[in-house]
Coordinates of C-alpha atoms in Angstrom, one line a residue:
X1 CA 219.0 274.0 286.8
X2 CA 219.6 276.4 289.4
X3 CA 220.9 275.6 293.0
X4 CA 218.5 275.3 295.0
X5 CA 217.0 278.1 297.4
X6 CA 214.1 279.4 298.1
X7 CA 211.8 280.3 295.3
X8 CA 209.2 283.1 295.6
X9 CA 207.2 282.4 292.1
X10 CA 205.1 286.1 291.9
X11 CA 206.7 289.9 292.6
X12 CA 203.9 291.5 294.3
X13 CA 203.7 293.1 297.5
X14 CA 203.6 289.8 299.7
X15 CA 206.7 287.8 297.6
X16 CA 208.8 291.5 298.7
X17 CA 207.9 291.7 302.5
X18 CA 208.6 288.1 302.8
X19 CA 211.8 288.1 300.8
X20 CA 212.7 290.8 303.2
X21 CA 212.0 289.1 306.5
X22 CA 214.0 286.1 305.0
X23 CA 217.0 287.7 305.4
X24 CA 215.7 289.9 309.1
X25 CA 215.4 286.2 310.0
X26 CA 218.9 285.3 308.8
X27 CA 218.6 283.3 306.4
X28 CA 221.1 283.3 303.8
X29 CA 220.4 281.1 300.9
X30 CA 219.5 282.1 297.6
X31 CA 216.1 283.6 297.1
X32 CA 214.8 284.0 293.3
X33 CA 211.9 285.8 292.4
X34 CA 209.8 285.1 289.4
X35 CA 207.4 288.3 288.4
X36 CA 205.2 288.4 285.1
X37 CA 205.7 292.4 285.1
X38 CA 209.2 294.5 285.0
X39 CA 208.8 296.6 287.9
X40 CA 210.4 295.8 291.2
X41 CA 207.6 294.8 293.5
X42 CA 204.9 297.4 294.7
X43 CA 202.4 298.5 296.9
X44 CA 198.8 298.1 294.4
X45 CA 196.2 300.8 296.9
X46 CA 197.5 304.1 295.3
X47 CA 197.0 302.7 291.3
X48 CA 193.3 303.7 292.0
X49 CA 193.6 306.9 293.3
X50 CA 196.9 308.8 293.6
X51 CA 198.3 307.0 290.3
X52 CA 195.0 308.1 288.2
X53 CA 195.7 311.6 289.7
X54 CA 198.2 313.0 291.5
X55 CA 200.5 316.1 290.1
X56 CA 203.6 314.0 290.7
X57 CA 203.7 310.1 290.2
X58 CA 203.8 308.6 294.3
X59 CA 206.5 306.1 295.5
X60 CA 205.2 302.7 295.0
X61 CA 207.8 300.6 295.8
X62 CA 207.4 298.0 298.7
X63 CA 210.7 298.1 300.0
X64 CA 213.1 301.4 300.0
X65 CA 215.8 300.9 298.6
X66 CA 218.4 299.8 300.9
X67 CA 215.8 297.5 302.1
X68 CA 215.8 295.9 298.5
X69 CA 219.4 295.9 298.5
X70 CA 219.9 294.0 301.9
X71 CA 217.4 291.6 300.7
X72 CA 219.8 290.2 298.1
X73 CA 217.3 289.1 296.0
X74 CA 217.5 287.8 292.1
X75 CA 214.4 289.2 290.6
X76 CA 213.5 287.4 287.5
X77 CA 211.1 290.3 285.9
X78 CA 208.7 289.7 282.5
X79 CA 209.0 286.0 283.7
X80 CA 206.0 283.1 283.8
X81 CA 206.2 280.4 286.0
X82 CA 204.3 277.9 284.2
X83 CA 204.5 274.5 286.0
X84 CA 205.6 273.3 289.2
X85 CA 207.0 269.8 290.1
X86 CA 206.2 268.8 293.8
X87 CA 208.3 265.6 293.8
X88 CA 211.3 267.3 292.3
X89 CA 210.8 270.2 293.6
X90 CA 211.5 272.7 291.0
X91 CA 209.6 275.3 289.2
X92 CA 209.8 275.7 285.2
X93 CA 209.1 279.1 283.8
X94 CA 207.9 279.5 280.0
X95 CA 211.4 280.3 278.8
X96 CA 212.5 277.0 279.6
X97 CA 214.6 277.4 283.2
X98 CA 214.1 275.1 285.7
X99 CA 214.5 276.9 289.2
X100 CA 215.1 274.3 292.1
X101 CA 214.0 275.1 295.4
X102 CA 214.2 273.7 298.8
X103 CA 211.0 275.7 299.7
X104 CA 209.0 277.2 297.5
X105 CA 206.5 280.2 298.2
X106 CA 203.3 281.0 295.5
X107 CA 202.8 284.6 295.6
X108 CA 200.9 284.9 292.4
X109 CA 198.1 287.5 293.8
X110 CA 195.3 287.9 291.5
X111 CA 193.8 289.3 287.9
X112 CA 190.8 291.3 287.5
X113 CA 187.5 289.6 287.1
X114 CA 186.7 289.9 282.9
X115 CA 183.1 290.5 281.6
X116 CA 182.8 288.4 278.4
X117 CA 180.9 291.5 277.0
X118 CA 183.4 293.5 277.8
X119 CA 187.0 292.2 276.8
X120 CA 190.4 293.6 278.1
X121 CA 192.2 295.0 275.6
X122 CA 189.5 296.6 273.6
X123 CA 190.0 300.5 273.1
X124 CA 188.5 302.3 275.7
X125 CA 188.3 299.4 278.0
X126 CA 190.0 299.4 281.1
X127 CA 190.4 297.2 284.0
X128 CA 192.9 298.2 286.9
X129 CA 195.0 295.5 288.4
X130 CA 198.4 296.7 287.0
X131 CA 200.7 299.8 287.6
X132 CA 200.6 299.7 283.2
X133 CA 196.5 299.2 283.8
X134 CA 196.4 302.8 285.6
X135 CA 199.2 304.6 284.0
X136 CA 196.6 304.1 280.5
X137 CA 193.6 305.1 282.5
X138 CA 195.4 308.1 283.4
X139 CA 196.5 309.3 280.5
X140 CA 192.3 308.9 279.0
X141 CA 191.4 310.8 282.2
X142 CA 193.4 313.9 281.1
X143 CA 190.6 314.5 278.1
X144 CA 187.7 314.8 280.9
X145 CA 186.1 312.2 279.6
X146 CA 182.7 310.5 280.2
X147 CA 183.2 307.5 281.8
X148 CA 181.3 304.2 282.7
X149 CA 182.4 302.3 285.9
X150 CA 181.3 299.0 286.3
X151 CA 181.0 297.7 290.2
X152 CA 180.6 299.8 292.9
X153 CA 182.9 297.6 295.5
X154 CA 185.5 299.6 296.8
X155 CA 187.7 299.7 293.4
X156 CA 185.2 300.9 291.3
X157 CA 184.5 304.0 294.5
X158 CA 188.3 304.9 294.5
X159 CA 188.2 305.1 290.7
X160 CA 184.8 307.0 289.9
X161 CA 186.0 309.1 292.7
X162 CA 189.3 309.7 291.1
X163 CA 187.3 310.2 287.7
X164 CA 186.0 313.2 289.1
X165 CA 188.2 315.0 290.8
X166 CA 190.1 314.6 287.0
X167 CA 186.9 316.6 285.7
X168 CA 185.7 313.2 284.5
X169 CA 181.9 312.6 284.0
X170 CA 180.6 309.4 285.8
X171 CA 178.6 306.6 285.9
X172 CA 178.6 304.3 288.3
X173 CA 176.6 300.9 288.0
X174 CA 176.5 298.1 290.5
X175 CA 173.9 295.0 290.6
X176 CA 173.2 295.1 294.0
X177 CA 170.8 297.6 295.3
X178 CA 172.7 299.0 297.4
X179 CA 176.5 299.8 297.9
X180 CA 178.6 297.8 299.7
X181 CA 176.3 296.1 301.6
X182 CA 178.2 292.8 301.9
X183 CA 180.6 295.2 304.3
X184 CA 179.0 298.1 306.1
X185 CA 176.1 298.6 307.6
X186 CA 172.6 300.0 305.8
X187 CA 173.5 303.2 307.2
X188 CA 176.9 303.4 305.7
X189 CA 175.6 302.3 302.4
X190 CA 173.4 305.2 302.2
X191 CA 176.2 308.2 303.3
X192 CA 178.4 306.6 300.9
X193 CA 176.1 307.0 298.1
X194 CA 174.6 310.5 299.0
X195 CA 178.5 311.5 299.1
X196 CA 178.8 310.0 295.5
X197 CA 175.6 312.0 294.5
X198 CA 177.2 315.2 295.8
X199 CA 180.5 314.5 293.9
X200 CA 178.9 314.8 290.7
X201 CA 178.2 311.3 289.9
X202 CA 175.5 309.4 288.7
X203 CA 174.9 305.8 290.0
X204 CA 172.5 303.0 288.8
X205 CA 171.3 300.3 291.6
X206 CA 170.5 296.9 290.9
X207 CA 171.7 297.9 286.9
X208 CA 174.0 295.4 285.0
X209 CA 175.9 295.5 281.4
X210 CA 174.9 292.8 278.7
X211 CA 176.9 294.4 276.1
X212 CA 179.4 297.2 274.5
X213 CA 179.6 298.4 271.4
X214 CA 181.7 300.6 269.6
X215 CA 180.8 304.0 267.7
X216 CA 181.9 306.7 266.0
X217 CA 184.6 308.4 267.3
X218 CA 186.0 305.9 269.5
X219 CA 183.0 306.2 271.6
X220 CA 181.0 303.1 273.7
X221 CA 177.6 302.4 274.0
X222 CA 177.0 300.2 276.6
X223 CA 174.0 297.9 276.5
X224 CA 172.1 297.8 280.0
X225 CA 169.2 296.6 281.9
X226 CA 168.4 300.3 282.9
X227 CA 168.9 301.7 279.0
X228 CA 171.4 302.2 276.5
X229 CA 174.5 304.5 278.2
X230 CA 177.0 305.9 275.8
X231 CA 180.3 306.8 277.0
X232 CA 183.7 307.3 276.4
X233 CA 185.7 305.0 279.0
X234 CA 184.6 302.4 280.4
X235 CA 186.4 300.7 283.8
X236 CA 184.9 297.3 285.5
X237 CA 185.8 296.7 288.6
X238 CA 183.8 293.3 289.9
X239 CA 186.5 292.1 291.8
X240 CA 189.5 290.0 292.2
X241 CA 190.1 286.4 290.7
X242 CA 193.1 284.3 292.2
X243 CA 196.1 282.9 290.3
X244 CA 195.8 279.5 291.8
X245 CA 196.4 277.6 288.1
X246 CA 200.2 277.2 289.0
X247 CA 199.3 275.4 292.4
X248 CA 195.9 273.4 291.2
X249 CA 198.0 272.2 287.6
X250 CA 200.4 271.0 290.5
X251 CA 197.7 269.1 292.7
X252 CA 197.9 271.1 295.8
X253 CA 195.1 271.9 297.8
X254 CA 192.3 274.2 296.8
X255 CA 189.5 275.7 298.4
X256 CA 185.6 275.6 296.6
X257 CA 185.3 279.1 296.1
X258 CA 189.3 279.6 294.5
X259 CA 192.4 280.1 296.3
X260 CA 195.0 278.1 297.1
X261 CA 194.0 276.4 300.9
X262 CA 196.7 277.3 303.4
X263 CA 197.2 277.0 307.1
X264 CA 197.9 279.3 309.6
X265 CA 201.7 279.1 308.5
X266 CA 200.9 279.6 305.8
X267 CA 201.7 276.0 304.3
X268 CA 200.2 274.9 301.4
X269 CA 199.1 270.9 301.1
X270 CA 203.0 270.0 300.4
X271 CA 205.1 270.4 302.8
X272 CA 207.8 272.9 300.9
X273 CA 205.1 274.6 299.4
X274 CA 203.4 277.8 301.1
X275 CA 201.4 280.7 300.1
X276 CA 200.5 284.1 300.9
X277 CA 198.8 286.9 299.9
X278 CA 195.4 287.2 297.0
X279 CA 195.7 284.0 295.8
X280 CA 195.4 281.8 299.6
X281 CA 192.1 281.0 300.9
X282 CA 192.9 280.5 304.6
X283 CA 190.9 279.1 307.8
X284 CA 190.0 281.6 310.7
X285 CA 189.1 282.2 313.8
X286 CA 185.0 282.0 313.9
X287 CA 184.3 281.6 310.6
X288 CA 183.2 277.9 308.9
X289 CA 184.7 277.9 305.7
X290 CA 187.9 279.3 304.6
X291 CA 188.4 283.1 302.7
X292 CA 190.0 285.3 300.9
X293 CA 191.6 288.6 302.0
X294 CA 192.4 291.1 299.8
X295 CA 193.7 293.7 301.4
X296 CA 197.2 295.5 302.1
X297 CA 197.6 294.5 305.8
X298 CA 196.6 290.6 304.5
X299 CA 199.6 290.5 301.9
X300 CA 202.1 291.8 304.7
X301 CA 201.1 290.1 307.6
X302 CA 201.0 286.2 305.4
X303 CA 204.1 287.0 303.7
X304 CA 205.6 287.2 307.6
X305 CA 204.0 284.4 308.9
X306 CA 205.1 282.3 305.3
X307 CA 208.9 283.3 306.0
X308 CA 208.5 282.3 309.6
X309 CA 207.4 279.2 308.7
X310 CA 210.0 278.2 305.6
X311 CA 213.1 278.7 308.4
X312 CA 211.4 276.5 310.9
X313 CA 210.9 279.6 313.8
X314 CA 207.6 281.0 315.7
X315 CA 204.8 282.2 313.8
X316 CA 203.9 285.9 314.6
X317 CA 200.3 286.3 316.4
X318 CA 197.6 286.6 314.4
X319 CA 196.5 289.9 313.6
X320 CA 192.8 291.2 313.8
X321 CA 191.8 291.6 309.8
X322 CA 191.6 295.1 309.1
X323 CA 191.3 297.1 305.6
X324 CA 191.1 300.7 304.7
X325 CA 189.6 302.7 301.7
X326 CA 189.9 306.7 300.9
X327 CA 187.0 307.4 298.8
X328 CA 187.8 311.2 297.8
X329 CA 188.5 313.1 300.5
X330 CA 187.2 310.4 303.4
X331 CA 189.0 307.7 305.1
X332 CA 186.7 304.2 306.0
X333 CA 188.5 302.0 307.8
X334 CA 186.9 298.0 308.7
X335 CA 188.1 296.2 311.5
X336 CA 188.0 292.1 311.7
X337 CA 185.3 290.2 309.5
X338 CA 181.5 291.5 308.2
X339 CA 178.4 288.4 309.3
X340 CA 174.8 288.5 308.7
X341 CA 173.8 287.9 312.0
X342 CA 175.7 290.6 314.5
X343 CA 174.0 293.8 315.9
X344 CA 175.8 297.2 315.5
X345 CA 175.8 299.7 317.8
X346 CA 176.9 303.5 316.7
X347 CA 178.8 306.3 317.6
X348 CA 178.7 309.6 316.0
X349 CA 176.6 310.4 312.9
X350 CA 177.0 310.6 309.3
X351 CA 175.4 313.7 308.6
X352 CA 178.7 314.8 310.4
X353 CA 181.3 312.7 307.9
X354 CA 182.3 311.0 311.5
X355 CA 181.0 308.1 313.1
X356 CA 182.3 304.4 314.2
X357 CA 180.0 301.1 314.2
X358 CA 180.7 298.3 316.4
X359 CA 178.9 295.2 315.0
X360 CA 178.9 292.2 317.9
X361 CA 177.5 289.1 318.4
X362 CA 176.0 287.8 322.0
X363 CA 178.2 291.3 323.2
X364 CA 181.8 290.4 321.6
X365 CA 182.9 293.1 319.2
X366 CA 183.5 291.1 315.8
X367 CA 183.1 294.0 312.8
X368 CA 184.0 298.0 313.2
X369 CA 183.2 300.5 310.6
X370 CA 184.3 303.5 311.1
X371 CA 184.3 306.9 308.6
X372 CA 186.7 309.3 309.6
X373 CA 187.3 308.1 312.8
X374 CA 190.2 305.5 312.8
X375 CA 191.6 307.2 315.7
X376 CA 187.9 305.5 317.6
X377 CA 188.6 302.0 316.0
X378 CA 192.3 302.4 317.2
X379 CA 190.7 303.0 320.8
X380 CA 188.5 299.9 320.8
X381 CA 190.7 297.8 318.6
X382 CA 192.4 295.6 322.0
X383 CA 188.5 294.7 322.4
X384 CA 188.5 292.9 319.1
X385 CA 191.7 291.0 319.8
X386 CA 190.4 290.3 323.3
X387 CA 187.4 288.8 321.7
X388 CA 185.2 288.9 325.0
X389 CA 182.1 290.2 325.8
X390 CA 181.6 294.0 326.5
X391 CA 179.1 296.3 327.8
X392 CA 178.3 298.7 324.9
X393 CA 175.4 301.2 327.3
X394 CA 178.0 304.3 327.1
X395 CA 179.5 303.9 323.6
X396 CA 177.7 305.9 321.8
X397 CA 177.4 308.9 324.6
X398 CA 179.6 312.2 323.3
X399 CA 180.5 312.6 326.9
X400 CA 182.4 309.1 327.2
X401 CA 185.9 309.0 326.1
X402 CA 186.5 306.3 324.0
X403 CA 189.9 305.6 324.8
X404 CA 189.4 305.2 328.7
X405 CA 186.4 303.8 328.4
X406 CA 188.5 300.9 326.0
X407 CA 190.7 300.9 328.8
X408 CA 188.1 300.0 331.4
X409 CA 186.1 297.2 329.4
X410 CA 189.7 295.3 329.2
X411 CA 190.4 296.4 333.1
X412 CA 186.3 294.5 333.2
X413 CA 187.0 291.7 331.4
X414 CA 190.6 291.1 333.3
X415 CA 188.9 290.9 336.4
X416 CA 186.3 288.3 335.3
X417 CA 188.7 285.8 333.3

């Protein structure tokens, strides 16, 4: 048995930036890493698009290098954590070693959702969750192929929209009728699938996949309730399921709809447990039920806050949720949390590729879209973390300037607090 430390059991994005704030925090313990894969932790946005395509292979790597270094970390690559013991505290992995800890952090992220129709594994048969997962999907891209893409959530846009730019054919199919529509507004759903028309691609609404099978020449026919599509890839993207097995084999805490529950410091039900990243499901500010992020800003700012909280010191604020997405040559950018019930006001139009929606309820800003214009949801951003009430008559007029206008809705809502 090892002496004890702190144990970070995953090697994803979050486990890195909170190894590295550890040591920015001073502490100087041992810190041991468990990860399933062998590569050094990395950043997972790019394995959609730049991975699938790019000339040269990007940098992926959460930490530079001298930031890995000073984070003196033992990395236990192609490792499996495989039960943890709350009253010992220790963590056995599948090769037998017992890792004792004095806190431990689950940072175990996610897997792809699986279609029991469609089974990783088989030839042609891709889901994208790894850097391996993308580095095979690129190599069957170089043959132009036709492909299916299951989901058309914001994995399955970045890869059909990769697809094509490889000289791919592509199908897109998503259940619901329209895209997205869980997370922009009507308006948005319909510029992002007129831009996936003009790409090249052909999508299928409200269409879902009750089989594959194989044929000759390695080729897929995919059984589906708008007709029999034959292809020669096939990638499903229809989301993200948490690793919470470690914690819920364990007995701590999870929430009804997955993930293991945390606090704001990220502390799990045990008090030298915590969590961060894709597989927490975490309380917040006007919402009823805990949720899931997934998102790159998420990962970063819980693995923080988790560190913070292991050594005992003050928890960084809270940070306004916010997410971004390239889908082929545009940028969409969401600010805080998508609601049925909020009214959205816009500026700009899509028939110009630019245009920022403010979604608000009773007045407070509480969802921004914008497309192309993240420079406009950085202007209006301090409203969100204000969370007050605001005038929206001028927003939308091209002769206002956003960013004193920002300016002058805070200087407003100064005067009346």
């Amino acid at each position: 048995m090892t002496s004890r430390g702190i144990v970070i059991v995953g090697a994803g994005q979050s486990a890195a930036v909170a190894a590295h704030a550890l040591r920015e925090h001073g502490y100087s313990g041992r810190i041991t890493m468990v990860g399933r894969e062998r590569h050094r932790p990395y950043e997972r946005p790019l394995l959609s698009k730049a991975v699938l395509v790019a000339a040269e292979a990007p940098r992926l790597d959460v930490l530079t290098d001298d930031a890995w270094t000073r984070s003196d970390v033992e990395l236990l690559s192609g490792s499996e954590a495989v039960a943890l013991d709350l009253q010992r505290q220790h963590v056995r992995l599948a090769d037998g070693r017992i890792l004792a800890y004095e806190s431990c952090l689950i940072a175990t992220g996610g897997e792809a959702t699986t279609l029991a129709c469609v089974p990783a594994g088989r030839a042609g048969v891709h889901y994208i969750r790894t850097l391996d997962d993308a580095h095979r999907l690129r190599t069957a891209l170089q043959a132009k192929p036709q492909v299916a893409v299951l989901g058309g959530g914001f994995l399955g846009l970045e890869v059909a929209n990769s697809a094509l730019s490889a000289g791919a054919s592509v199908t897109v199919l998503e259940r619901a009728p329209s895209l997205l529509d869980r997370f922009v507004p009507p308006q948005a759903s319909e510029w992002l699938e007129a831009k996936l028309h003009a790409a090249g691609a052909r999508l299928l609404l409200g269409a879902s996949c009750s089989g594959v099978h194989s044929l000759p020449q390695g080729r897929l026919r995919l059984s589906t309730s708008t007709g029999d599509l034959e292809v020669d890839e096939v990638v499903i993207a229809i989301g993200l399921s948490p690793n919470d097995a470690l914690a819920r084999d364990a007995g701590l805490k999870t929430a009804a709809g997955s993930g293991i529950l945390v606090d704001a410091s990220c502390r799990t039900s045990n008090a030298h447990v915590f969590a961060c990243g894709d597989c927490t499901s975490q309380r917040r500010a006007g919402q009823a039920a805990p949720t899931r992020l997934e998102s790159w800003q998420n990962a970063n700012e819980q693995g923080r806050t988790a560190a913070a909280a292991m050594l005992g010191l003050p928890l960084p604020a809270p940070a306004v949720p916010w997410f971004w997405t390239d889908q082929g040559k545009h940028n969409i950018q969401m600010l805080g949390l998508p609601a049925s019930d909020l009214e959205y006001v816009r500026r700009g139009s899509p028939a110009n590729d630019k245009v920022l929606w403010i979604g608000h309820r009773d007045c407070v800003p509480v969802h921004g879209v914008a497309i192309n214009a993240g420079a406009d949801l950085r202007a209006v951003r301090p409203l969100f973390e204000r969370g007050r009430r605001v005038q929206w008559d001028d927003f939308a007029l091209d002769a206002t300037n956003l960013r004193t206008w920002a300016k002058q809705m805070q200087a407003d809502v100064a005067s009346t607090t």
